[in-house]
PDB file of C-alpha atoms in Angstrom:
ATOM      1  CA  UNK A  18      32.499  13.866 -40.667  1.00 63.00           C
ATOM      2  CA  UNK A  19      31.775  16.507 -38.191  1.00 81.00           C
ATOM      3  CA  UNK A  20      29.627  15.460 -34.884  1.00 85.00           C
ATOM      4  CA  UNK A  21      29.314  18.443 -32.675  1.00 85.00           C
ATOM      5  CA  UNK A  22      28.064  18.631 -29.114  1.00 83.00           C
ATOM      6  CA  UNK A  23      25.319  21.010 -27.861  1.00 82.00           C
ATOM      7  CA  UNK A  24      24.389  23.765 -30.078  1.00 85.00           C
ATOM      8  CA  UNK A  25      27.115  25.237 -32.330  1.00 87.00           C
ATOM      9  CA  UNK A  26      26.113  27.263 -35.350  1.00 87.00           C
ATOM     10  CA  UNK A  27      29.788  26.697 -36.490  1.00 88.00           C
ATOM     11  CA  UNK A  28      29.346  23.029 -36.934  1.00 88.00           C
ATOM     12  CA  UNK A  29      28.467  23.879 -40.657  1.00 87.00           C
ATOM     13  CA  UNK A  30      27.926  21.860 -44.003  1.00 88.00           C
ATOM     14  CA  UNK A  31      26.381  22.161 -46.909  1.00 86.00           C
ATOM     15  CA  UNK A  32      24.274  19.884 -49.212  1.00 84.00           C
ATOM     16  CA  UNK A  33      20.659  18.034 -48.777  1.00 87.00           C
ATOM     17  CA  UNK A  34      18.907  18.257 -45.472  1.00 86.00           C
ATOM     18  CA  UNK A  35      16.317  14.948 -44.551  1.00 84.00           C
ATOM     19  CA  UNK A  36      13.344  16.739 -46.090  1.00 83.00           C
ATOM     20  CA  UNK A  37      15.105  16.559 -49.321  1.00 82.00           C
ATOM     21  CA  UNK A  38      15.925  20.682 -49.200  1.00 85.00           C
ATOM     22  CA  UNK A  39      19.184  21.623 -49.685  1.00 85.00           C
ATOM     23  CA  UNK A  40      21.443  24.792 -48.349  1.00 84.00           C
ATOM     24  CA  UNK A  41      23.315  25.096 -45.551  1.00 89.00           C
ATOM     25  CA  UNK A  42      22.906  21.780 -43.055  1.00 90.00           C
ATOM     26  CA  UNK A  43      24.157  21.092 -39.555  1.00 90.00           C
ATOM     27  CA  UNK A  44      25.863  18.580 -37.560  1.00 88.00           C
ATOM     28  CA  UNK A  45      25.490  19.673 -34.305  1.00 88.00           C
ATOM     29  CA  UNK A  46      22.931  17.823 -31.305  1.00 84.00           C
ATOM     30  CA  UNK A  47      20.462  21.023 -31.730  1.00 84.00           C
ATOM     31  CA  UNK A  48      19.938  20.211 -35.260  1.00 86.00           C
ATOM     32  CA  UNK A  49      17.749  17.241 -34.086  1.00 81.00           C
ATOM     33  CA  UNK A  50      15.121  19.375 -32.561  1.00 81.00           C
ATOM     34  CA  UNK A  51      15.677  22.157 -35.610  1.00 83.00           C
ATOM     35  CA  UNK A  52      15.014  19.827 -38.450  1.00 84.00           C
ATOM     36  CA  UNK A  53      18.224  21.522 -40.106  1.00 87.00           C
ATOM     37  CA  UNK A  54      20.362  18.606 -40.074  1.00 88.00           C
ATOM     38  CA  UNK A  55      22.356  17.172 -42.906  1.00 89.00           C
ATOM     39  CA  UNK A  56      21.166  13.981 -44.549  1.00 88.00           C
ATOM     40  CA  UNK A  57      23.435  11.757 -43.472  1.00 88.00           C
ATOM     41  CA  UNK A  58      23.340  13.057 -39.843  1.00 88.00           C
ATOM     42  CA  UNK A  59      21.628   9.771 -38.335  1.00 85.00           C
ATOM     43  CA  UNK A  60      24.527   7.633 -39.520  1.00 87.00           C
ATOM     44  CA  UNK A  61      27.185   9.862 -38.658  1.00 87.00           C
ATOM     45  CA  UNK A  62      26.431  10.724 -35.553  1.00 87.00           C
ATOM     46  CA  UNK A  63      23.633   8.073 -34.204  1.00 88.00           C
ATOM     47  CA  UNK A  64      22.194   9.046 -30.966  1.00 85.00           C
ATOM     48  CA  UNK A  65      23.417   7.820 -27.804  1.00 87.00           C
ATOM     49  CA  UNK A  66      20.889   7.666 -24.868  1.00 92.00           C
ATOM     50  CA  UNK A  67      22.150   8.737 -21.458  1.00 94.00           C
ATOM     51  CA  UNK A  68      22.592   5.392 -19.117  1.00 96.00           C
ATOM     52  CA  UNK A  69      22.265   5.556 -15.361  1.00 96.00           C
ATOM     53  CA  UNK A  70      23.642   2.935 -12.832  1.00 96.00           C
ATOM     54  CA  UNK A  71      20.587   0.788 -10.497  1.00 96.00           C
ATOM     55  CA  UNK A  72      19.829   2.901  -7.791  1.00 94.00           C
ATOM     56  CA  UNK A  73      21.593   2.192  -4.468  1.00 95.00           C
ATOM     57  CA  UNK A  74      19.748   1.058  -1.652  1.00 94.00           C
ATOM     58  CA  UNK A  75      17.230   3.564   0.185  1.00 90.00           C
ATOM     59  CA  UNK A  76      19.162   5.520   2.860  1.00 90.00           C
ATOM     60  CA  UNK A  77      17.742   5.651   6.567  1.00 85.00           C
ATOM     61  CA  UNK A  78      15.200   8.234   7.875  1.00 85.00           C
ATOM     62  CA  UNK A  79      16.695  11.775   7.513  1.00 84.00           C
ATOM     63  CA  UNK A  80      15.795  12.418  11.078  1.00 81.00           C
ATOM     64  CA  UNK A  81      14.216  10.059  13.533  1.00 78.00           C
ATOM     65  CA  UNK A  82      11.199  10.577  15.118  1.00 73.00           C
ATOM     66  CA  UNK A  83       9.322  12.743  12.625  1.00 70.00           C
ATOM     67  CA  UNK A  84       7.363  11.956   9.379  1.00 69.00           C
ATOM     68  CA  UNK A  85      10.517  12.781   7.140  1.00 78.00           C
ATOM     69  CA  UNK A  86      11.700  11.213   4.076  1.00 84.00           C
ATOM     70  CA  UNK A  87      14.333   9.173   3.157  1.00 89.00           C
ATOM     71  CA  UNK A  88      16.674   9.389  -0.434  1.00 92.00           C
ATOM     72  CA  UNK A  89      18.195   7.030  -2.986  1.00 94.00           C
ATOM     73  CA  UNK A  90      20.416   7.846  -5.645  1.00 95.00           C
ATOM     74  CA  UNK A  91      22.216   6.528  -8.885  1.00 96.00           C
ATOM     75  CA  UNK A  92      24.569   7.800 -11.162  1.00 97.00           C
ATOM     76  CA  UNK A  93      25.815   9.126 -14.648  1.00 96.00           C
ATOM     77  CA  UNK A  94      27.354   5.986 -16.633  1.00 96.00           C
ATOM     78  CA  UNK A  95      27.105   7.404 -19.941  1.00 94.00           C
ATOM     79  CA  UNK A  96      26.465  10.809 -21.013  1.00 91.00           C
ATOM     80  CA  UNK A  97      23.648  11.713 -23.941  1.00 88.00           C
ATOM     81  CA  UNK A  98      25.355  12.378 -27.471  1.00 83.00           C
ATOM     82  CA  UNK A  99      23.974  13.610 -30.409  1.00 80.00           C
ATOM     83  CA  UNK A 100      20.523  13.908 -29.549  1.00 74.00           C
ATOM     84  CA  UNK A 101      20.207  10.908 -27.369  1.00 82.00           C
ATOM     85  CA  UNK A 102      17.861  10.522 -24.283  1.00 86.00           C
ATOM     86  CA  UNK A 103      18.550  13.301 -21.789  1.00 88.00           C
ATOM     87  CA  UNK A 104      19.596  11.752 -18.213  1.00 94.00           C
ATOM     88  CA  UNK A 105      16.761  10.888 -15.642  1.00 94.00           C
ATOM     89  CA  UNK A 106      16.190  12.066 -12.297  1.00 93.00           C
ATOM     90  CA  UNK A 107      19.844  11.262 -10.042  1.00 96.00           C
ATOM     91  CA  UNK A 108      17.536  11.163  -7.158  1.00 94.00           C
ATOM     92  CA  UNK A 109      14.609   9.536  -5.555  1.00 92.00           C
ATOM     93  CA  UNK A 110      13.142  10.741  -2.089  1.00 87.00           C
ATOM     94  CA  UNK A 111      10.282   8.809  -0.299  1.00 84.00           C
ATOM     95  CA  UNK A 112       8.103   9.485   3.066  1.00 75.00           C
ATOM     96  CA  UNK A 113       9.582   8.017   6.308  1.00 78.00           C
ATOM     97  CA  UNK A 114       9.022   7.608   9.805  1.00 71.00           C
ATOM     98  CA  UNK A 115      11.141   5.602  11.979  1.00 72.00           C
ATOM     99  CA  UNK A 116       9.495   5.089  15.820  1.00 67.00           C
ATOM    100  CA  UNK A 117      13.012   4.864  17.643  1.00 71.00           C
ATOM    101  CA  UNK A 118      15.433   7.258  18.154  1.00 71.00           C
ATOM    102  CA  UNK A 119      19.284   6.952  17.307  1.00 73.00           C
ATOM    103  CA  UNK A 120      19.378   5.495  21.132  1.00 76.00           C
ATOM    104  CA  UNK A 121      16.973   3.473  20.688  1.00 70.00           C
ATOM    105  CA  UNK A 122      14.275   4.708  22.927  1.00 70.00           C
ATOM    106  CA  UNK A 123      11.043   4.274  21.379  1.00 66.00           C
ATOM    107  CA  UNK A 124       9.544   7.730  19.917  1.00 69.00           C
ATOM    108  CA  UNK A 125       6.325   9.708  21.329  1.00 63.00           C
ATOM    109  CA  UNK A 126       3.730   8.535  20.404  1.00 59.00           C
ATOM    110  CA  UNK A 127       2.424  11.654  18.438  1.00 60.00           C
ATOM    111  CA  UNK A 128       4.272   9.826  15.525  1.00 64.00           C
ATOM    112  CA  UNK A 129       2.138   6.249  15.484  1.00 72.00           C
ATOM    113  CA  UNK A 130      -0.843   6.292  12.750  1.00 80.00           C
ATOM    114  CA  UNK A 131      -3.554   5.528  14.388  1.00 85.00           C
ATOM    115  CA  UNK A 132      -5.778   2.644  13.870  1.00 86.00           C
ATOM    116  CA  UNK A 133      -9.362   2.949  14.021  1.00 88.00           C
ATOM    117  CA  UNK A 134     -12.362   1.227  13.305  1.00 85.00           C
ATOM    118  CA  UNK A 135     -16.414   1.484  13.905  1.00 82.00           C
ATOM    119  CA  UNK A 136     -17.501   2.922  17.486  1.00 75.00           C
ATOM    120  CA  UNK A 137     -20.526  -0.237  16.553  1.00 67.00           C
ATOM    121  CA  UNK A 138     -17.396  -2.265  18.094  1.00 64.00           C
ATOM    122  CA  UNK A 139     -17.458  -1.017  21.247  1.00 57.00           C
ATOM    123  CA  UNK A 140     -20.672  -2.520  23.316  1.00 60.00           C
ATOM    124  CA  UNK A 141     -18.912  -5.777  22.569  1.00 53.00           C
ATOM    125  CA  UNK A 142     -15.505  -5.418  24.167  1.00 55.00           C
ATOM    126  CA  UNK A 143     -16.928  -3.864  27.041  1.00 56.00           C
ATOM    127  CA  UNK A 144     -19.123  -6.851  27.812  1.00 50.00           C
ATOM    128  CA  UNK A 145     -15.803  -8.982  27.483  1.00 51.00           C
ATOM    129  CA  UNK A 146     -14.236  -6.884  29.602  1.00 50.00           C
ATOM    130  CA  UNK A 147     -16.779  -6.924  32.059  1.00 48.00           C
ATOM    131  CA  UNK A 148     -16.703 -11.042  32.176  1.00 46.00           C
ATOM    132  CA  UNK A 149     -12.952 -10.897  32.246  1.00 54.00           C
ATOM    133  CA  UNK A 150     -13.117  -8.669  35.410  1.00 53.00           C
ATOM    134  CA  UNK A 151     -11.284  -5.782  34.100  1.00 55.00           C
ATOM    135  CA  UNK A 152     -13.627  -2.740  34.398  1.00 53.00           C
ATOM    136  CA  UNK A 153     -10.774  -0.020  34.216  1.00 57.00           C
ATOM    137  CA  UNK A 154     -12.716   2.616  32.195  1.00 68.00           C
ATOM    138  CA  UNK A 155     -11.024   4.213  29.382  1.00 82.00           C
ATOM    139  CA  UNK A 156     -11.464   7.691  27.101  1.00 89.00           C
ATOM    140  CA  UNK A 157     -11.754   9.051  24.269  1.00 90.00           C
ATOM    141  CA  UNK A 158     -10.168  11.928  22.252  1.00 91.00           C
ATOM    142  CA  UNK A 159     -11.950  14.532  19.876  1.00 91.00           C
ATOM    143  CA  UNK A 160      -9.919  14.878  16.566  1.00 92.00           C
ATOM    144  CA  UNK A 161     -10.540  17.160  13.444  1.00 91.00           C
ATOM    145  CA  UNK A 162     -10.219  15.831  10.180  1.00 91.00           C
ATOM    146  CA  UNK A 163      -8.398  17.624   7.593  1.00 92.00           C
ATOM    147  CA  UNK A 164      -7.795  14.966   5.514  1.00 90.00           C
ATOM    148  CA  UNK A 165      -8.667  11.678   4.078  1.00 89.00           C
ATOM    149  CA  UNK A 166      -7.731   9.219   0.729  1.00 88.00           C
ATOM    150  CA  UNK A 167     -10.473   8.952  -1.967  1.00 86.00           C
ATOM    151  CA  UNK A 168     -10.638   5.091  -0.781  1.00 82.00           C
ATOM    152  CA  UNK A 169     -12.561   5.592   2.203  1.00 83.00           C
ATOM    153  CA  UNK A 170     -15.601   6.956   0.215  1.00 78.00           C
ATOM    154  CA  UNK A 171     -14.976   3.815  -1.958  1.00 73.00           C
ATOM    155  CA  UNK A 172     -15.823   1.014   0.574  1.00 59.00           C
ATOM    156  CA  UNK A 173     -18.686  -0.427  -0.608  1.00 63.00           C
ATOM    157  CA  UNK A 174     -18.410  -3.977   1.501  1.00 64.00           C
ATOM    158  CA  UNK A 175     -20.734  -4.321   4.935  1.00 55.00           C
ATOM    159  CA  UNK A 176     -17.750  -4.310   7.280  1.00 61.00           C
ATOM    160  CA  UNK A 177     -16.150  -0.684   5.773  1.00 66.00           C
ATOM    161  CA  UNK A 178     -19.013   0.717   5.191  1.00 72.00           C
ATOM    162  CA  UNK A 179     -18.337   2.781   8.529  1.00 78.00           C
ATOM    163  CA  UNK A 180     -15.909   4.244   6.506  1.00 83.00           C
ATOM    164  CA  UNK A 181     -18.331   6.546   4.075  1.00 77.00           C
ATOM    165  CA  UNK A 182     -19.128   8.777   7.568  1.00 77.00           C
ATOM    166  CA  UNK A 183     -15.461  10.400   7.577  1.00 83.00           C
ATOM    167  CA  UNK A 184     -15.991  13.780   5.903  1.00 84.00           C
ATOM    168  CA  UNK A 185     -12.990  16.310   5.817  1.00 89.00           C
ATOM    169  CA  UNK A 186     -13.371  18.910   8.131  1.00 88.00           C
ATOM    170  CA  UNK A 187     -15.767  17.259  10.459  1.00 87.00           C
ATOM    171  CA  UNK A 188     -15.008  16.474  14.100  1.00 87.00           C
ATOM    172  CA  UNK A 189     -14.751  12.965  14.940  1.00 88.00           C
ATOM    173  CA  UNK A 190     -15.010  11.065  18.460  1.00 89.00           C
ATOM    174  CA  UNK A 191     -12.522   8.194  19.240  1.00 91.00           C
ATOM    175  CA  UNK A 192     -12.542   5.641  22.176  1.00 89.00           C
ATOM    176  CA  UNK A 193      -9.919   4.105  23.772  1.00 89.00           C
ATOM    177  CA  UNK A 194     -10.937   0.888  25.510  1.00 84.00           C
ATOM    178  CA  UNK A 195     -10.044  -1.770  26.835  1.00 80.00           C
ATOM    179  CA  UNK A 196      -8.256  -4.275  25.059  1.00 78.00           C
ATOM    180  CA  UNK A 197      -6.187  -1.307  23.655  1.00 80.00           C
ATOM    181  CA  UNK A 198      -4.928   0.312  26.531  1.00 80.00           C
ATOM    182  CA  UNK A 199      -1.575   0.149  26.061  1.00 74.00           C
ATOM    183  CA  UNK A 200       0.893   0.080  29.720  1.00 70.00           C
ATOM    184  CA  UNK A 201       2.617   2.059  30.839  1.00 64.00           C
ATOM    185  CA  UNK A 202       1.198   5.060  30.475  1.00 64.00           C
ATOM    186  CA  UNK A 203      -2.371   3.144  29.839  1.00 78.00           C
ATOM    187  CA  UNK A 204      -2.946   5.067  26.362  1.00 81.00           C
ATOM    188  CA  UNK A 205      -3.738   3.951  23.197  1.00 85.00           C
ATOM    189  CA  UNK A 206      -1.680   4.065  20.138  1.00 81.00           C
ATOM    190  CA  UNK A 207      -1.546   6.472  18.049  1.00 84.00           C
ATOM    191  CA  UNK A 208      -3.712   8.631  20.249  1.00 87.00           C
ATOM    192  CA  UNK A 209      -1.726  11.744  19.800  1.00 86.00           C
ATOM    193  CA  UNK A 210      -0.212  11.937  23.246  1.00 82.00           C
ATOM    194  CA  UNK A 211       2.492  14.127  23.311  1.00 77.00           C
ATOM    195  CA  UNK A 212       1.951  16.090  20.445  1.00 80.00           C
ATOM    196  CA  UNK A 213       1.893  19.765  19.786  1.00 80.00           C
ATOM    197  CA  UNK A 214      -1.046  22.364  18.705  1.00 80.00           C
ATOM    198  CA  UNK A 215      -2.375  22.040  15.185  1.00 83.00           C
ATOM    199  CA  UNK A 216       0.470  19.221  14.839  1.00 85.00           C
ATOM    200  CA  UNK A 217      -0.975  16.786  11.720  1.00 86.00           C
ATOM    201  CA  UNK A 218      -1.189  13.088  12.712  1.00 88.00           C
ATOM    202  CA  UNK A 219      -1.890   9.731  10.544  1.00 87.00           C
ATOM    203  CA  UNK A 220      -4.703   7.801  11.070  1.00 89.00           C
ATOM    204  CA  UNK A 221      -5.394   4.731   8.953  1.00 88.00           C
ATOM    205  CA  UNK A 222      -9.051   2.429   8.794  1.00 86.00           C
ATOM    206  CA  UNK A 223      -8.804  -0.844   9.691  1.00 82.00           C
ATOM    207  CA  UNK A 224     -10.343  -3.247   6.625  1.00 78.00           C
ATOM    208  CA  UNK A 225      -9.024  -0.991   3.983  1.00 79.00           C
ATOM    209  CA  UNK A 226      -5.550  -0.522   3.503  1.00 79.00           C
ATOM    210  CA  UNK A 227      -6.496   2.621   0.875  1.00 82.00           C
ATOM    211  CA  UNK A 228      -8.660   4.377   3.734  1.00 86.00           C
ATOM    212  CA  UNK A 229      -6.372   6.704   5.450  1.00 89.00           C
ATOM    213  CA  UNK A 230      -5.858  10.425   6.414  1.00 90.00           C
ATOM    214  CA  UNK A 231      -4.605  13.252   8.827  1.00 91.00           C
ATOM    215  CA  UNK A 232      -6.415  14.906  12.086  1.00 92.00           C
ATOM    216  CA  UNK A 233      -5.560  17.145  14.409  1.00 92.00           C
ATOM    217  CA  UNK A 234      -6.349  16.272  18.063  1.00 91.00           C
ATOM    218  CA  UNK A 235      -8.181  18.824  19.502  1.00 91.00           C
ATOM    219  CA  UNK A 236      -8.628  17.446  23.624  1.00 90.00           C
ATOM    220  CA  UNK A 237      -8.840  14.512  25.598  1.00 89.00           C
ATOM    221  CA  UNK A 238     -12.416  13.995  27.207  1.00 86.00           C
ATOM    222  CA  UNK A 239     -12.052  11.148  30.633  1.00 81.00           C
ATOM    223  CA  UNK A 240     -16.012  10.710  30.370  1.00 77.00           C
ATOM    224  CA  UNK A 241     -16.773   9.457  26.904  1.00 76.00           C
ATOM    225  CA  UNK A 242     -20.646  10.963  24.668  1.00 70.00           C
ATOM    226  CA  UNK A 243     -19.476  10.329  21.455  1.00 67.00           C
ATOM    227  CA  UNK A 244     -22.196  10.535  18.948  1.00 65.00           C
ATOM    228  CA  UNK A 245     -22.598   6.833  17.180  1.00 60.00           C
ATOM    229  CA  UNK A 246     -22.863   8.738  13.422  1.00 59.00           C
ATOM    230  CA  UNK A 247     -18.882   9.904  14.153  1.00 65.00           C
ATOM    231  CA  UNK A 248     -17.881   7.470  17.110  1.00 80.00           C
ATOM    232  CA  UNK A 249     -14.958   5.160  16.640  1.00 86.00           C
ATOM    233  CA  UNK A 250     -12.136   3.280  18.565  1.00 87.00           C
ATOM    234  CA  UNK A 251      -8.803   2.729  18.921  1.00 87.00           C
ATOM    235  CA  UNK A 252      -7.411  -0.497  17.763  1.00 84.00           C
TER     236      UNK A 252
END
């Protein structure tokens, strides 16, 4: 009749344990993981697994403007007994940015992943922008690569290929062109404007959703030579 909680040495019987021994048995949770527990110790005290609520809805960004992380939590409905399933994890946290402040003014943009895609691009928008009369040259920006997702050595198609030439640690060359200059400040997104030395910032391929990374921008260059075997541009 006894069904103790925890570990309690007093919680004490005597008779046949489940391995057909018999001695001194026990009746409290512990015994479960002991092996010391009376016979009848399943039906007396069955064991109860610990039940959690749903989890709530995901909370907003922890702070705006920064790569932060937002949290969602549930709660305790019934506690573990007698050996039951302990409680899961109360809460969950997951990686957030959100672009606009509190006032709503839109963040730098040090924050905005960049997209990127072959510098092979590049001959062809500046022919359409020479036909469309808008000659306004653009730039590009040196970045180092620090890191980079396992799927971008994994693109085996002809239009990600591109992809296989990001290496961590290697110095890459990006272009901003026309049609990607953005007004008003005429940059391109995600170019790192505004941001601070050795800062990390997101970059993600364009064609593969699992081809992403971090670089750190290292200067801005108003006369573009990047080398075609690391040249890209900004989407």
């Amino acid at each position: 009749g006894l069904c103790c909680p925890g570990r309690d040495p007093a919680c004490l019987s005597a008779g046949r344990r489940p391995d057909g021994s018999s001695g001194p048995c026990y009746c409290d949770q512990a015994c479960a993981r002991t092996l010391d527990c009376c016979h009848d110790y399943a039906q007396a005290c069955p064991a109860i697994p610990c039940v959690v609520s749903p989890w709530s809805a995901w909370s907003g960004c922890a702070e705006p403007c920064k790569t932060t992380y937002r949290v969602r939590s549930r709660h305790i409905v019934q506690e573990p007994r007698n050996g039951g399933d302990a409680c899961p994890a109360l809460e969950e946290r997951a990686a957030c940015v959100e672009y606009w402040s509190r006032q709503g003014a839109e963040c730098q943009q040090a924050l905005i992943p960049a997209l990127i895609t072959t510098g092979g691009f590049g001959k062809a928008r500046k022919k359409r922008a020479a036909a469309d009369g808008n000659g306004r040259a653009g730039y590009c920006v040196q970045f180092q690569l620090v890191a980079l997702a396992p799927g971008c050595l994994q693109s085996q198609r002809w239009h990600t290929g591109w992809m296989r030439q990001l290496r961590e640690g290697h110095r890459v060359c990006v272009e901003c062109q026309q049609p990607a200059l953005q007004p008003p400040g005429q940059h391109c997104r995600g170019d790192g404007t505004g941001s601070h030395l050795n800062q990390l910032l997101h970059w993600q391929a364009l064609g593969n959703h699992r081809c992403k990374g971090t670089w750190r921008r290292i200067r801005q260059l108003d006369t573009c030579s990047c080398p075609s075997a690391h040249s890209f541009l900004f989407i």
